[in-house]
Amino acid sequence: MTLIDRLRHALETGPAEDAVLLTGDHVDTDPLPSALSQAAVLVPVTDRPEPGVILTRRTDMMSRHAGQVAFPGGRIDPDDTDAIAAALREAEEEIALPRDAVHVVGVADRYRTVTGFEVTPVIGVVPPDLVFTPNAAEVAAVFEVPLGFLLDSGNHIEASVEWQGRNRHYYEILWGEHRIWGATAAMIVNLSRRLRWNA
């Protein structure tokens, strides 16, 4: 079974009956705005014997989420036909990932952020060892993390912090010098529970 077939089968099969998917930051914070802005991210999985996932670290100058690790992605624009088109466009703009190099497998579970976004993760398979060119205004670094490491629940660390007077729970994943947390980590946790990679 190819990587594409394996991912597609896992997405279509769905999570185990006892799996609890994370729906958003709103679980233990203030209610979300009534009107959510739509956004999409690309989860680029490298097609190699031990697949990896391409992630970015945002620049420290970004007005939102400065310095944080994220999937390539952003707001869905009016010109985008759907979440897939938006994710591919954003990945091309942010790291120069050619749209035609991505084999889209499907979409995963949406995640709602306390900042008012509903994010659709788009799973795509890309050739290994592509050369990425970060957009200097948005991306400080591009790096790859083994898919197996990200999906291993043993690497999903539960943490909490007080934010705006409330105790906010979140997940973080540590890879070398990189700290993956917040919405990006939550979407990875959901992927782990849905894909059941080692099942």
mmCIF file with all atom_site columns, N, CA and C in Angstrom, residues 84-157:
data_model
loop_
_atom_site.group_PDB
_atom_site.id
_atom_site.type_symbol
_atom_site.label_atom_id
_atom_site.label_alt_id
_atom_site.label_comp_id
_atom_site.label_asym_id
_atom_site.label_entity_id
_atom_site.label_seq_id
_atom_site.pdbx_PDB_ins_code
_atom_site.Cartn_x
_atom_site.Cartn_y
_atom_site.Cartn_z
_atom_site.occupancy
_atom_site.B_iso_or_equiv
_atom_site.pdbx_formal_charge
_atom_site.auth_seq_id
_atom_site.auth_comp_id
_atom_site.auth_asym_id
_atom_site.auth_atom_id
_atom_site.pdbx_PDB_model_num
ATOM 1   N N  . ILE A 1 84  ? -8.899  23.571 0.248  1.00 0.00 ? 84  ILE A N  1
ATOM 2   C CA . ILE A 1 84  ? -7.741  22.951 -0.404 1.00 0.00 ? 84  ILE A CA 1
ATOM 3   C C  . ILE A 1 84  ? -6.981  23.978 -1.228 1.00 0.00 ? 84  ILE A C  1
ATOM 4   N N  . ALA A 1 85  ? -7.701  24.776 -2.001 1.00 0.00 ? 85  ALA A N  1
ATOM 5   C CA . ALA A 1 85  ? -7.066  25.803 -2.826 1.00 0.00 ? 85  ALA A CA 1
ATOM 6   C C  . ALA A 1 85  ? -6.325  26.810 -1.954 1.00 0.00 ? 85  ALA A C  1
ATOM 7   N N  . ALA A 1 86  ? -6.927  27.166 -0.821 1.00 0.00 ? 86  ALA A N  1
ATOM 8   C CA . ALA A 1 86  ? -6.299  28.127 0.081  1.00 0.00 ? 86  ALA A CA 1
ATOM 9   C C  . ALA A 1 86  ? -5.010  27.568 0.680  1.00 0.00 ? 86  ALA A C  1
ATOM 10  N N  . ALA A 1 87  ? -5.064  26.307 1.115  1.00 0.00 ? 87  ALA A N  1
ATOM 11  C CA . ALA A 1 87  ? -3.884  25.691 1.713  1.00 0.00 ? 87  ALA A CA 1
ATOM 12  C C  . ALA A 1 87  ? -2.741  25.591 0.709  1.00 0.00 ? 87  ALA A C  1
ATOM 13  N N  . LEU A 1 88  ? -3.051  25.217 -0.519 1.00 0.00 ? 88  LEU A N  1
ATOM 14  C CA . LEU A 1 88  ? -2.017  25.110 -1.553 1.00 0.00 ? 88  LEU A CA 1
ATOM 15  C C  . LEU A 1 88  ? -1.445  26.481 -1.888 1.00 0.00 ? 88  LEU A C  1
ATOM 16  N N  . ARG A 1 89  ? -2.300  27.492 -1.982 1.00 0.00 ? 89  ARG A N  1
ATOM 17  C CA . ARG A 1 89  ? -1.838  28.853 -2.282 1.00 0.00 ? 89  ARG A CA 1
ATOM 18  C C  . ARG A 1 89  ? -0.924  29.365 -1.174 1.00 0.00 ? 89  ARG A C  1
ATOM 19  N N  . GLU A 1 90  ? -1.344  29.179 0.064  1.00 0.00 ? 90  GLU A N  1
ATOM 20  C CA . GLU A 1 90  ? -0.556  29.666 1.190  1.00 0.00 ? 90  GLU A CA 1
ATOM 21  C C  . GLU A 1 90  ? 0.802   28.965 1.263  1.00 0.00 ? 90  GLU A C  1
ATOM 22  N N  . ALA A 1 91  ? 0.826   27.660 1.017  1.00 0.00 ? 91  ALA A N  1
ATOM 23  C CA . ALA A 1 91  ? 2.090   26.921 1.058  1.00 0.00 ? 91  ALA A CA 1
ATOM 24  C C  . ALA A 1 91  ? 3.039   27.413 -0.029 1.00 0.00 ? 91  ALA A C  1
ATOM 25  N N  . GLU A 1 92  ? 2.476   27.741 -1.199 1.00 0.00 ? 92  GLU A N  1
ATOM 26  C CA . GLU A 1 92  ? 3.305   28.266 -2.281 1.00 0.00 ? 92  GLU A CA 1
ATOM 27  C C  . GLU A 1 92  ? 3.842   29.646 -1.926 1.00 0.00 ? 92  GLU A C  1
ATOM 28  N N  . GLU A 1 93  ? 2.997   30.466 -1.315 1.00 0.00 ? 93  GLU A N  1
ATOM 29  C CA . GLU A 1 93  ? 3.418   31.818 -0.941 1.00 0.00 ? 93  GLU A CA 1
ATOM 30  C C  . GLU A 1 93  ? 4.436   31.801 0.202  1.00 0.00 ? 93  GLU A C  1
ATOM 31  N N  . GLU A 1 94  ? 4.254   30.918 1.161  1.00 0.00 ? 94  GLU A N  1
ATOM 32  C CA . GLU A 1 94  ? 5.090   30.931 2.360  1.00 0.00 ? 94  GLU A CA 1
ATOM 33  C C  . GLU A 1 94  ? 6.433   30.230 2.177  1.00 0.00 ? 94  GLU A C  1
ATOM 34  N N  . ILE A 1 95  ? 6.438   29.070 1.488  1.00 0.00 ? 95  ILE A N  1
ATOM 35  C CA . ILE A 1 95  ? 7.689   28.302 1.400  1.00 0.00 ? 95  ILE A CA 1
ATOM 36  C C  . ILE A 1 95  ? 8.030   27.882 -0.027 1.00 0.00 ? 95  ILE A C  1
ATOM 37  N N  . ALA A 1 96  ? 7.296   28.432 -1.006 1.00 0.00 ? 96  ALA A N  1
ATOM 38  C CA . ALA A 1 96  ? 7.534   28.126 -2.419 1.00 0.00 ? 96  ALA A CA 1
ATOM 39  C C  . ALA A 1 96  ? 7.358   26.638 -2.720 1.00 0.00 ? 96  ALA A C  1
ATOM 40  N N  . LEU A 1 97  ? 6.361   26.032 -2.103 1.00 0.00 ? 97  LEU A N  1
ATOM 41  C CA . LEU A 1 97  ? 6.005   24.646 -2.401 1.00 0.00 ? 97  LEU A CA 1
ATOM 42  C C  . LEU A 1 97  ? 5.066   24.656 -3.611 1.00 0.00 ? 97  LEU A C  1
ATOM 43  N N  . PRO A 1 98  ? 5.512   24.155 -4.773 1.00 0.00 ? 98  PRO A N  1
ATOM 44  C CA . PRO A 1 98  ? 4.662   24.209 -5.967 1.00 0.00 ? 98  PRO A CA 1
ATOM 45  C C  . PRO A 1 98  ? 3.354   23.440 -5.765 1.00 0.00 ? 98  PRO A C  1
ATOM 46  N N  . ARG A 1 99  ? 2.254   24.062 -6.164 1.00 0.00 ? 99  ARG A N  1
ATOM 47  C CA . ARG A 1 99  ? 0.952   23.410 -5.981 1.00 0.00 ? 99  ARG A CA 1
ATOM 48  C C  . ARG A 1 99  ? 0.887   22.066 -6.693 1.00 0.00 ? 99  ARG A C  1
ATOM 49  N N  . ASP A 1 100 ? 1.511   21.999 -7.882 1.00 0.00 ? 100 ASP A N  1
ATOM 50  C CA . ASP A 1 100 ? 1.410   20.756 -8.646 1.00 0.00 ? 100 ASP A CA 1
ATOM 51  C C  . ASP A 1 100 ? 2.321   19.656 -8.099 1.00 0.00 ? 100 ASP A C  1
ATOM 52  N N  . ALA A 1 101 ? 3.104   19.968 -7.055 1.00 0.00 ? 101 ALA A N  1
ATOM 53  C CA . ALA A 1 101 ? 3.945   18.945 -6.425 1.00 0.00 ? 101 ALA A CA 1
ATOM 54  C C  . ALA A 1 101 ? 3.217   18.249 -5.278 1.00 0.00 ? 101 ALA A C  1
ATOM 55  N N  . VAL A 1 102 ? 2.004   18.725 -4.967 1.00 0.00 ? 102 VAL A N  1
ATOM 56  C CA . VAL A 1 102 ? 1.256   18.191 -3.831 1.00 0.00 ? 102 VAL A CA 1
ATOM 57  C C  . VAL A 1 102 ? 0.158   17.256 -4.321 1.00 0.00 ? 102 VAL A C  1
ATOM 58  N N  . HIS A 1 103 ? 0.163   16.030 -3.837 1.00 0.00 ? 103 HIS A N  1
ATOM 59  C CA . HIS A 1 103 ? -0.934  15.102 -4.107 1.00 0.00 ? 103 HIS A CA 1
ATOM 60  C C  . HIS A 1 103 ? -1.874  15.190 -2.911 1.00 0.00 ? 103 HIS A C  1
ATOM 61  N N  . VAL A 1 104 ? -2.996  15.866 -3.101 1.00 0.00 ? 104 VAL A N  1
ATOM 62  C CA . VAL A 1 104 ? -3.932  16.064 -1.996 1.00 0.00 ? 104 VAL A CA 1
ATOM 63  C C  . VAL A 1 104 ? -4.636  14.746 -1.668 1.00 0.00 ? 104 VAL A C  1
ATOM 64  N N  . VAL A 1 105 ? -4.553  14.362 -0.399 1.00 0.00 ? 105 VAL A N  1
ATOM 65  C CA . VAL A 1 105 ? -5.174  13.120 0.064  1.00 0.00 ? 105 VAL A CA 1
ATOM 66  C C  . VAL A 1 105 ? -6.588  13.382 0.554  1.00 0.00 ? 105 VAL A C  1
ATOM 67  N N  . GLY A 1 106 ? -6.772  14.469 1.276  1.00 0.00 ? 106 GLY A N  1
ATOM 68  C CA . GLY A 1 106 ? -8.087  14.798 1.803  1.00 0.00 ? 106 GLY A CA 1
ATOM 69  C C  . GLY A 1 106 ? -7.981  15.821 2.914  1.00 0.00 ? 106 GLY A C  1
ATOM 70  N N  . VAL A 1 107 ? -9.102  16.106 3.535  1.00 0.00 ? 107 VAL A N  1
ATOM 71  C CA . VAL A 1 107 ? -9.118  17.066 4.638  1.00 0.00 ? 107 VAL A CA 1
ATOM 72  C C  . VAL A 1 107 ? -9.382  16.325 5.945  1.00 0.00 ? 107 VAL A C  1
ATOM 73  N N  . ALA A 1 108 ? -8.833  16.888 7.014  1.00 0.00 ? 108 ALA A N  1
ATOM 74  C CA . ALA A 1 108 ? -9.014  16.300 8.347  1.00 0.00 ? 108 ALA A CA 1
ATOM 75  C C  . ALA A 1 108 ? -9.970  17.181 9.147  1.00 0.00 ? 108 ALA A C  1
ATOM 76  N N  . ASP A 1 109 ? -10.012 16.938 10.438 1.00 0.00 ? 109 ASP A N  1
ATOM 77  C CA . ASP A 1 109 ? -10.994 17.591 11.302 1.00 0.00 ? 109 ASP A CA 1
ATOM 78  C C  . ASP A 1 109 ? -10.672 19.064 11.513 1.00 0.00 ? 109 ASP A C  1
ATOM 79  N N  . ARG A 1 110 ? -11.691 19.906 11.369 1.00 0.00 ? 110 ARG A N  1
ATOM 80  C CA . ARG A 1 110 ? -11.515 21.341 11.584 1.00 0.00 ? 110 ARG A CA 1
ATOM 81  C C  . ARG A 1 110 ? -11.231 21.624 13.051 1.00 0.00 ? 110 ARG A C  1
ATOM 82  N N  . TYR A 1 111 ? -10.474 22.694 13.258 1.00 0.00 ? 111 TYR A N  1
ATOM 83  C CA . TYR A 1 111 ? -10.111 23.093 14.619 1.00 0.00 ? 111 TYR A CA 1
ATOM 84  C C  . TYR A 1 111 ? -10.394 24.576 14.793 1.00 0.00 ? 111 TYR A C  1
ATOM 85  N N  . ARG A 1 112 ? -11.093 24.913 15.870 1.00 0.00 ? 112 ARG A N  1
ATOM 86  C CA . ARG A 1 112 ? -11.478 26.303 16.119 1.00 0.00 ? 112 ARG A CA 1
ATOM 87  C C  . ARG A 1 112 ? -10.542 26.931 17.151 1.00 0.00 ? 112 ARG A C  1
ATOM 88  N N  . THR A 1 113 ? -10.026 28.104 16.825 1.00 0.00 ? 113 THR A N  1
ATOM 89  C CA . THR A 1 113 ? -9.094  28.785 17.718 1.00 0.00 ? 113 THR A CA 1
ATOM 90  C C  . THR A 1 113 ? -9.800  29.887 18.491 1.00 0.00 ? 113 THR A C  1
ATOM 91  N N  . VAL A 1 114 ? -9.250  30.213 19.647 1.00 0.00 ? 114 VAL A N  1
ATOM 92  C CA . VAL A 1 114 ? -9.845  31.246 20.484 1.00 0.00 ? 114 VAL A CA 1
ATOM 93  C C  . VAL A 1 114 ? -9.696  32.623 19.833 1.00 0.00 ? 114 VAL A C  1
ATOM 94  N N  . THR A 1 115 ? -8.810  32.729 18.839 1.00 0.00 ? 115 THR A N  1
ATOM 95  C CA . THR A 1 115 ? -8.641  33.993 18.124 1.00 0.00 ? 115 THR A CA 1
ATOM 96  C C  . THR A 1 115 ? -9.675  34.169 17.008 1.00 0.00 ? 115 THR A C  1
ATOM 97  N N  . GLY A 1 116 ? -10.610 33.199 16.891 1.00 0.00 ? 116 GLY A N  1
ATOM 98  C CA . GLY A 1 116 ? -11.724 33.385 15.973 1.00 0.00 ? 116 GLY A CA 1
ATOM 99  C C  . GLY A 1 116 ? -11.587 32.754 14.606 1.00 0.00 ? 116 GLY A C  1
ATOM 100 N N  . PHE A 1 117 ? -10.742 31.738 14.482 1.00 0.00 ? 117 PHE A N  1
ATOM 101 C CA . PHE A 1 117 ? -10.571 31.054 13.200 1.00 0.00 ? 117 PHE A CA 1
ATOM 102 C C  . PHE A 1 117 ? -11.054 29.610 13.291 1.00 0.00 ? 117 PHE A C  1
ATOM 103 N N  . GLU A 1 118 ? -11.643 29.134 12.207 1.00 0.00 ? 118 GLU A N  1
ATOM 104 C CA . GLU A 1 118 ? -11.942 27.719 12.052 1.00 0.00 ? 118 GLU A CA 1
ATOM 105 C C  . GLU A 1 118 ? -10.990 27.206 10.974 1.00 0.00 ? 118 GLU A C  1
ATOM 106 N N  . VAL A 1 119 ? -10.070 26.344 11.384 1.00 0.00 ? 119 VAL A N  1
ATOM 107 C CA . VAL A 1 119 ? -8.966  25.921 10.521 1.00 0.00 ? 119 VAL A CA 1
ATOM 108 C C  . VAL A 1 119 ? -9.215  24.521 9.980  1.00 0.00 ? 119 VAL A C  1
ATOM 109 N N  . THR A 1 120 ? -9.106  24.380 8.669  1.00 0.00 ? 120 THR A N  1
ATOM 110 C CA . THR A 1 120 ? -9.241  23.078 8.014  1.00 0.00 ? 120 THR A CA 1
ATOM 111 C C  . THR A 1 120 ? -7.863  22.552 7.637  1.00 0.00 ? 120 THR A C  1
ATOM 112 N N  . PRO A 1 121 ? -7.408  21.430 8.225  1.00 0.00 ? 121 PRO A N  1
ATOM 113 C CA . PRO A 1 121 ? -6.131  20.839 7.818  1.00 0.00 ? 121 PRO A CA 1
ATOM 114 C C  . PRO A 1 121 ? -6.310  20.043 6.515  1.00 0.00 ? 121 PRO A C  1
ATOM 115 N N  . VAL A 1 122 ? -5.455  20.295 5.548  1.00 0.00 ? 122 VAL A N  1
ATOM 116 C CA . VAL A 1 122 ? -5.466  19.597 4.260  1.00 0.00 ? 122 VAL A CA 1
ATOM 117 C C  . VAL A 1 122 ? -4.240  18.695 4.211  1.00 0.00 ? 122 VAL A C  1
ATOM 118 N N  . ILE A 1 123 ? -4.465  17.403 4.084  1.00 0.00 ? 123 ILE A N  1
ATOM 119 C CA . ILE A 1 123 ? -3.360  16.442 4.065  1.00 0.00 ? 123 ILE A CA 1
ATOM 120 C C  . ILE A 1 123 ? -2.891  16.260 2.623  1.00 0.00 ? 123 ILE A C  1
ATOM 121 N N  . GLY A 1 124 ? -1.594  16.427 2.415  1.00 0.00 ? 124 GLY A N  1
ATOM 122 C CA . GLY A 1 124 ? -1.035  16.262 1.080  1.00 0.00 ? 124 GLY A CA 1
ATOM 123 C C  . GLY A 1 124 ? 0.293   15.525 1.132  1.00 0.00 ? 124 GLY A C  1
ATOM 124 N N  . VAL A 1 125 ? 0.568   14.734 0.115  1.00 0.00 ? 125 VAL A N  1
ATOM 125 C CA . VAL A 1 125 ? 1.849   14.026 0.018  1.00 0.00 ? 125 VAL A CA 1
ATOM 126 C C  . VAL A 1 125 ? 2.728   14.763 -0.988 1.00 0.00 ? 125 VAL A C  1
ATOM 127 N N  . VAL A 1 126 ? 3.987   14.998 -0.588 1.00 0.00 ? 126 VAL A N  1
ATOM 128 C CA . VAL A 1 126 ? 4.921   15.735 -1.446 1.00 0.00 ? 126 VAL A CA 1
ATOM 129 C C  . VAL A 1 126 ? 6.181   14.897 -1.656 1.00 0.00 ? 126 VAL A C  1
ATOM 130 N N  . PRO A 1 127 ? 6.892   15.133 -2.771 1.00 0.00 ? 127 PRO A N  1
ATOM 131 C CA . PRO A 1 127 ? 8.144   14.405 -2.998 1.00 0.00 ? 127 PRO A CA 1
ATOM 132 C C  . PRO A 1 127 ? 9.151   14.719 -1.897 1.00 0.00 ? 127 PRO A C  1
ATOM 133 N N  . PRO A 1 128 ? 10.052  13.770 -1.620 1.00 0.00 ? 128 PRO A N  1
ATOM 134 C CA . PRO A 1 128 ? 11.072  14.040 -0.600 1.00 0.00 ? 128 PRO A CA 1
ATOM 135 C C  . PRO A 1 128 ? 12.125  15.007 -1.116 1.00 0.00 ? 128 PRO A C  1
ATOM 136 N N  . ASP A 1 129 ? 12.756  15.693 -0.172 1.00 0.00 ? 129 ASP A N  1
ATOM 137 C CA . ASP A 1 129 ? 13.930  16.522 -0.471 1.00 0.00 ? 129 ASP A CA 1
ATOM 138 C C  . ASP A 1 129 ? 13.655  17.685 -1.424 1.00 0.00 ? 129 ASP A C  1
ATOM 139 N N  . LEU A 1 130 ? 12.456  18.230 -1.380 1.00 0.00 ? 130 LEU A N  1
ATOM 140 C CA . LEU A 1 130 ? 12.192  19.459 -2.121 1.00 0.00 ? 130 LEU A CA 1
ATOM 141 C C  . LEU A 1 130 ? 12.989  20.602 -1.493 1.00 0.00 ? 130 LEU A C  1
ATOM 142 N N  . VAL A 1 131 ? 13.333  21.571 -2.320 1.00 0.00 ? 131 VAL A N  1
ATOM 143 C CA . VAL A 1 131 ? 14.042  22.754 -1.820 1.00 0.00 ? 131 VAL A CA 1
ATOM 144 C C  . VAL A 1 131 ? 13.008  23.850 -1.579 1.00 0.00 ? 131 VAL A C  1
ATOM 145 N N  . PHE A 1 132 ? 12.919  24.298 -0.334 1.00 0.00 ? 132 PHE A N  1
ATOM 146 C CA . PHE A 1 132 ? 11.940  25.318 0.012  1.00 0.00 ? 132 PHE A CA 1
ATOM 147 C C  . PHE A 1 132 ? 12.620  26.679 0.161  1.00 0.00 ? 132 PHE A C  1
ATOM 148 N N  . THR A 1 133 ? 11.893  27.713 -0.240 1.00 0.00 ? 133 THR A N  1
ATOM 149 C CA . THR A 1 133 ? 12.384  29.081 -0.110 1.00 0.00 ? 133 THR A CA 1
ATOM 150 C C  . THR A 1 133 ? 11.422  29.841 0.787  1.00 0.00 ? 133 THR A C  1
ATOM 151 N N  . PRO A 1 134 ? 11.787  30.043 2.042  1.00 0.00 ? 134 PRO A N  1
ATOM 152 C CA . PRO A 1 134 ? 10.870  30.720 2.957  1.00 0.00 ? 134 PRO A CA 1
ATOM 153 C C  . PRO A 1 134 ? 10.618  32.166 2.554  1.00 0.00 ? 134 PRO A C  1
ATOM 154 N N  . ASN A 1 135 ? 9.378   32.597 2.692  1.00 0.00 ? 135 ASN A N  1
ATOM 155 C CA . ASN A 1 135 ? 9.031   33.997 2.527  1.00 0.00 ? 135 ASN A CA 1
ATOM 156 C C  . ASN A 1 135 ? 9.581   34.738 3.748  1.00 0.00 ? 135 ASN A C  1
ATOM 157 N N  . ALA A 1 136 ? 10.575  35.588 3.543  1.00 0.00 ? 136 ALA A N  1
ATOM 158 C CA . ALA A 1 136 ? 11.294  36.198 4.663  1.00 0.00 ? 136 ALA A CA 1
ATOM 159 C C  . ALA A 1 136 ? 10.399  37.028 5.568  1.00 0.00 ? 136 ALA A C  1
ATOM 160 N N  . ALA A 1 137 ? 9.276   37.502 5.044  1.00 0.00 ? 137 ALA A N  1
ATOM 161 C CA . ALA A 1 137 ? 8.379   38.325 5.846  1.00 0.00 ? 137 ALA A CA 1
ATOM 162 C C  . ALA A 1 137 ? 7.551   37.488 6.814  1.00 0.00 ? 137 ALA A C  1
ATOM 163 N N  . GLU A 1 138 ? 7.438   36.184 6.533  1.00 0.00 ? 138 GLU A N  1
ATOM 164 C CA . GLU A 1 138 ? 6.553   35.340 7.345  1.00 0.00 ? 138 GLU A CA 1
ATOM 165 C C  . GLU A 1 138 ? 7.243   34.149 7.985  1.00 0.00 ? 138 GLU A C  1
ATOM 166 N N  . VAL A 1 139 ? 8.233   33.587 7.309  1.00 0.00 ? 139 VAL A N  1
ATOM 167 C CA . VAL A 1 139 ? 8.792   32.294 7.744  1.00 0.00 ? 139 VAL A CA 1
ATOM 168 C C  . VAL A 1 139 ? 10.272  32.430 8.056  1.00 0.00 ? 139 VAL A C  1
ATOM 169 N N  . ALA A 1 140 ? 10.643  32.054 9.285  1.00 0.00 ? 140 ALA A N  1
ATOM 170 C CA . ALA A 1 140 ? 12.038  32.113 9.689  1.00 0.00 ? 140 ALA A CA 1
ATOM 171 C C  . ALA A 1 140 ? 12.777  30.819 9.367  1.00 0.00 ? 140 ALA A C  1
ATOM 172 N N  . ALA A 1 141 ? 12.057  29.691 9.372  1.00 0.00 ? 141 ALA A N  1
ATOM 173 C CA . ALA A 1 141 ? 12.705  28.400 9.134  1.00 0.00 ? 141 ALA A CA 1
ATOM 174 C C  . ALA A 1 141 ? 11.688  27.390 8.630  1.00 0.00 ? 141 ALA A C  1
ATOM 175 N N  . VAL A 1 142 ? 12.185  26.437 7.841  1.00 0.00 ? 142 VAL A N  1
ATOM 176 C CA . VAL A 1 142 ? 11.387  25.297 7.376  1.00 0.00 ? 142 VAL A CA 1
ATOM 177 C C  . VAL A 1 142 ? 12.118  24.041 7.818  1.00 0.00 ? 142 VAL A C  1
ATOM 178 N N  . PHE A 1 143 ? 11.422  23.104 8.421  1.00 0.00 ? 143 PHE A N  1
ATOM 179 C CA . PHE A 1 143 ? 12.083  21.890 8.888  1.00 0.00 ? 143 PHE A CA 1
ATOM 180 C C  . PHE A 1 143 ? 11.123  20.705 8.777  1.00 0.00 ? 143 PHE A C  1
ATOM 181 N N  . GLU A 1 144 ? 11.680  19.512 8.883  1.00 0.00 ? 144 GLU A N  1
ATOM 182 C CA . GLU A 1 144 ? 10.897  18.281 8.738  1.00 0.00 ? 144 GLU A CA 1
ATOM 183 C C  . GLU A 1 144 ? 11.003  17.449 10.012 1.00 0.00 ? 144 GLU A C  1
ATOM 184 N N  . VAL A 1 145 ? 9.868   16.926 10.441 1.00 0.00 ? 145 VAL A N  1
ATOM 185 C CA . VAL A 1 145 ? 9.809   16.070 11.624 1.00 0.00 ? 145 VAL A CA 1
ATOM 186 C C  . VAL A 1 145 ? 9.244   14.713 11.199 1.00 0.00 ? 145 VAL A C  1
ATOM 187 N N  . PRO A 1 146 ? 9.827   13.617 11.643 1.00 0.00 ? 146 PRO A N  1
ATOM 188 C CA . PRO A 1 146 ? 9.287   12.304 11.261 1.00 0.00 ? 146 PRO A CA 1
ATOM 189 C C  . PRO A 1 146 ? 7.807   12.177 11.620 1.00 0.00 ? 146 PRO A C  1
ATOM 190 N N  . LEU A 1 147 ? 7.023   11.689 10.669 1.00 0.00 ? 147 LEU A N  1
ATOM 191 C CA . LEU A 1 147 ? 5.586   11.524 10.891 1.00 0.00 ? 147 LEU A CA 1
ATOM 192 C C  . LEU A 1 147 ? 5.324   10.617 12.090 1.00 0.00 ? 147 LEU A C  1
ATOM 193 N N  . GLY A 1 148 ? 6.094   9.534  12.194 1.00 0.00 ? 148 GLY A N  1
ATOM 194 C CA . GLY A 1 148 ? 5.905   8.604  13.299 1.00 0.00 ? 148 GLY A CA 1
ATOM 195 C C  . GLY A 1 148 ? 6.105   9.269  14.649 1.00 0.00 ? 148 GLY A C  1
ATOM 196 N N  . PHE A 1 149 ? 7.072   10.190 14.735 1.00 0.00 ? 149 PHE A N  1
ATOM 197 C CA . PHE A 1 149 ? 7.323   10.900 15.988 1.00 0.00 ? 149 PHE A CA 1
ATOM 198 C C  . PHE A 1 149 ? 6.138   11.787 16.342 1.00 0.00 ? 149 PHE A C  1
ATOM 199 N N  . LEU A 1 150 ? 5.620   12.512 15.344 1.00 0.00 ? 150 LEU A N  1
ATOM 200 C CA . LEU A 1 150 ? 4.497   13.416 15.598 1.00 0.00 ? 150 LEU A CA 1
ATOM 201 C C  . LEU A 1 150 ? 3.239   12.662 16.011 1.00 0.00 ? 150 LEU A C  1
ATOM 202 N N  . LEU A 1 151 ? 3.017   11.497 15.409 1.00 0.00 ? 151 LEU A N  1
ATOM 203 C CA . LEU A 1 151 ? 1.787   10.755 15.682 1.00 0.00 ? 151 LEU A CA 1
ATOM 204 C C  . LEU A 1 151 ? 1.869   9.883  16.930 1.00 0.00 ? 151 LEU A C  1
ATOM 205 N N  . ASP A 1 152 ? 3.053   9.744  17.504 1.00 0.00 ? 152 ASP A N  1
ATOM 206 C CA . ASP A 1 152 ? 3.232   8.930  18.705 1.00 0.00 ? 152 ASP A CA 1
ATOM 207 C C  . ASP A 1 152 ? 2.657   9.685  19.904 1.00 0.00 ? 152 ASP A C  1
ATOM 208 N N  . SER A 1 153 ? 1.588   9.149  20.483 1.00 0.00 ? 153 SER A N  1
ATOM 209 C CA . SER A 1 153 ? 0.929   9.841  21.594 1.00 0.00 ? 153 SER A CA 1
ATOM 210 C C  . SER A 1 153 ? 1.855   10.021 22.791 1.00 0.00 ? 153 SER A C  1
ATOM 211 N N  . GLY A 1 154 ? 2.903   9.213  22.872 1.00 0.00 ? 154 GLY A N  1
ATOM 212 C CA . GLY A 1 154 ? 3.869   9.369  23.952 1.00 0.00 ? 154 GLY A CA 1
ATOM 213 C C  . GLY A 1 154 ? 4.630   10.672 23.882 1.00 0.00 ? 154 GLY A C  1
ATOM 214 N N  . ASN A 1 155 ? 4.613   11.322 22.715 1.00 0.00 ? 155 ASN A N  1
ATOM 215 C CA . ASN A 1 155 ? 5.298   12.605 22.549 1.00 0.00 ? 155 ASN A CA 1
ATOM 216 C C  . ASN A 1 155 ? 4.356   13.795 22.701 1.00 0.00 ? 155 ASN A C  1
ATOM 217 N N  . HIS A 1 156 ? 3.093   13.534 23.000 1.00 0.00 ? 156 HIS A N  1
ATOM 218 C CA . HIS A 1 156 ? 2.100   14.603 23.170 1.00 0.00 ? 156 HIS A CA 1
ATOM 219 C C  . HIS A 1 156 ? 2.026   14.974 24.656 1.00 0.00 ? 156 HIS A C  1
ATOM 220 N N  . ILE A 1 157 ? 2.596   16.106 24.996 1.00 0.00 ? 157 ILE A N  1
ATOM 221 C CA . ILE A 1 157 ? 2.694   16.534 26.388 1.00 0.00 ? 157 ILE A CA 1
ATOM 222 C C  . ILE A 1 157 ? 1.526   17.461 26.718 1.00 0.00 ? 157 ILE A C  1
#
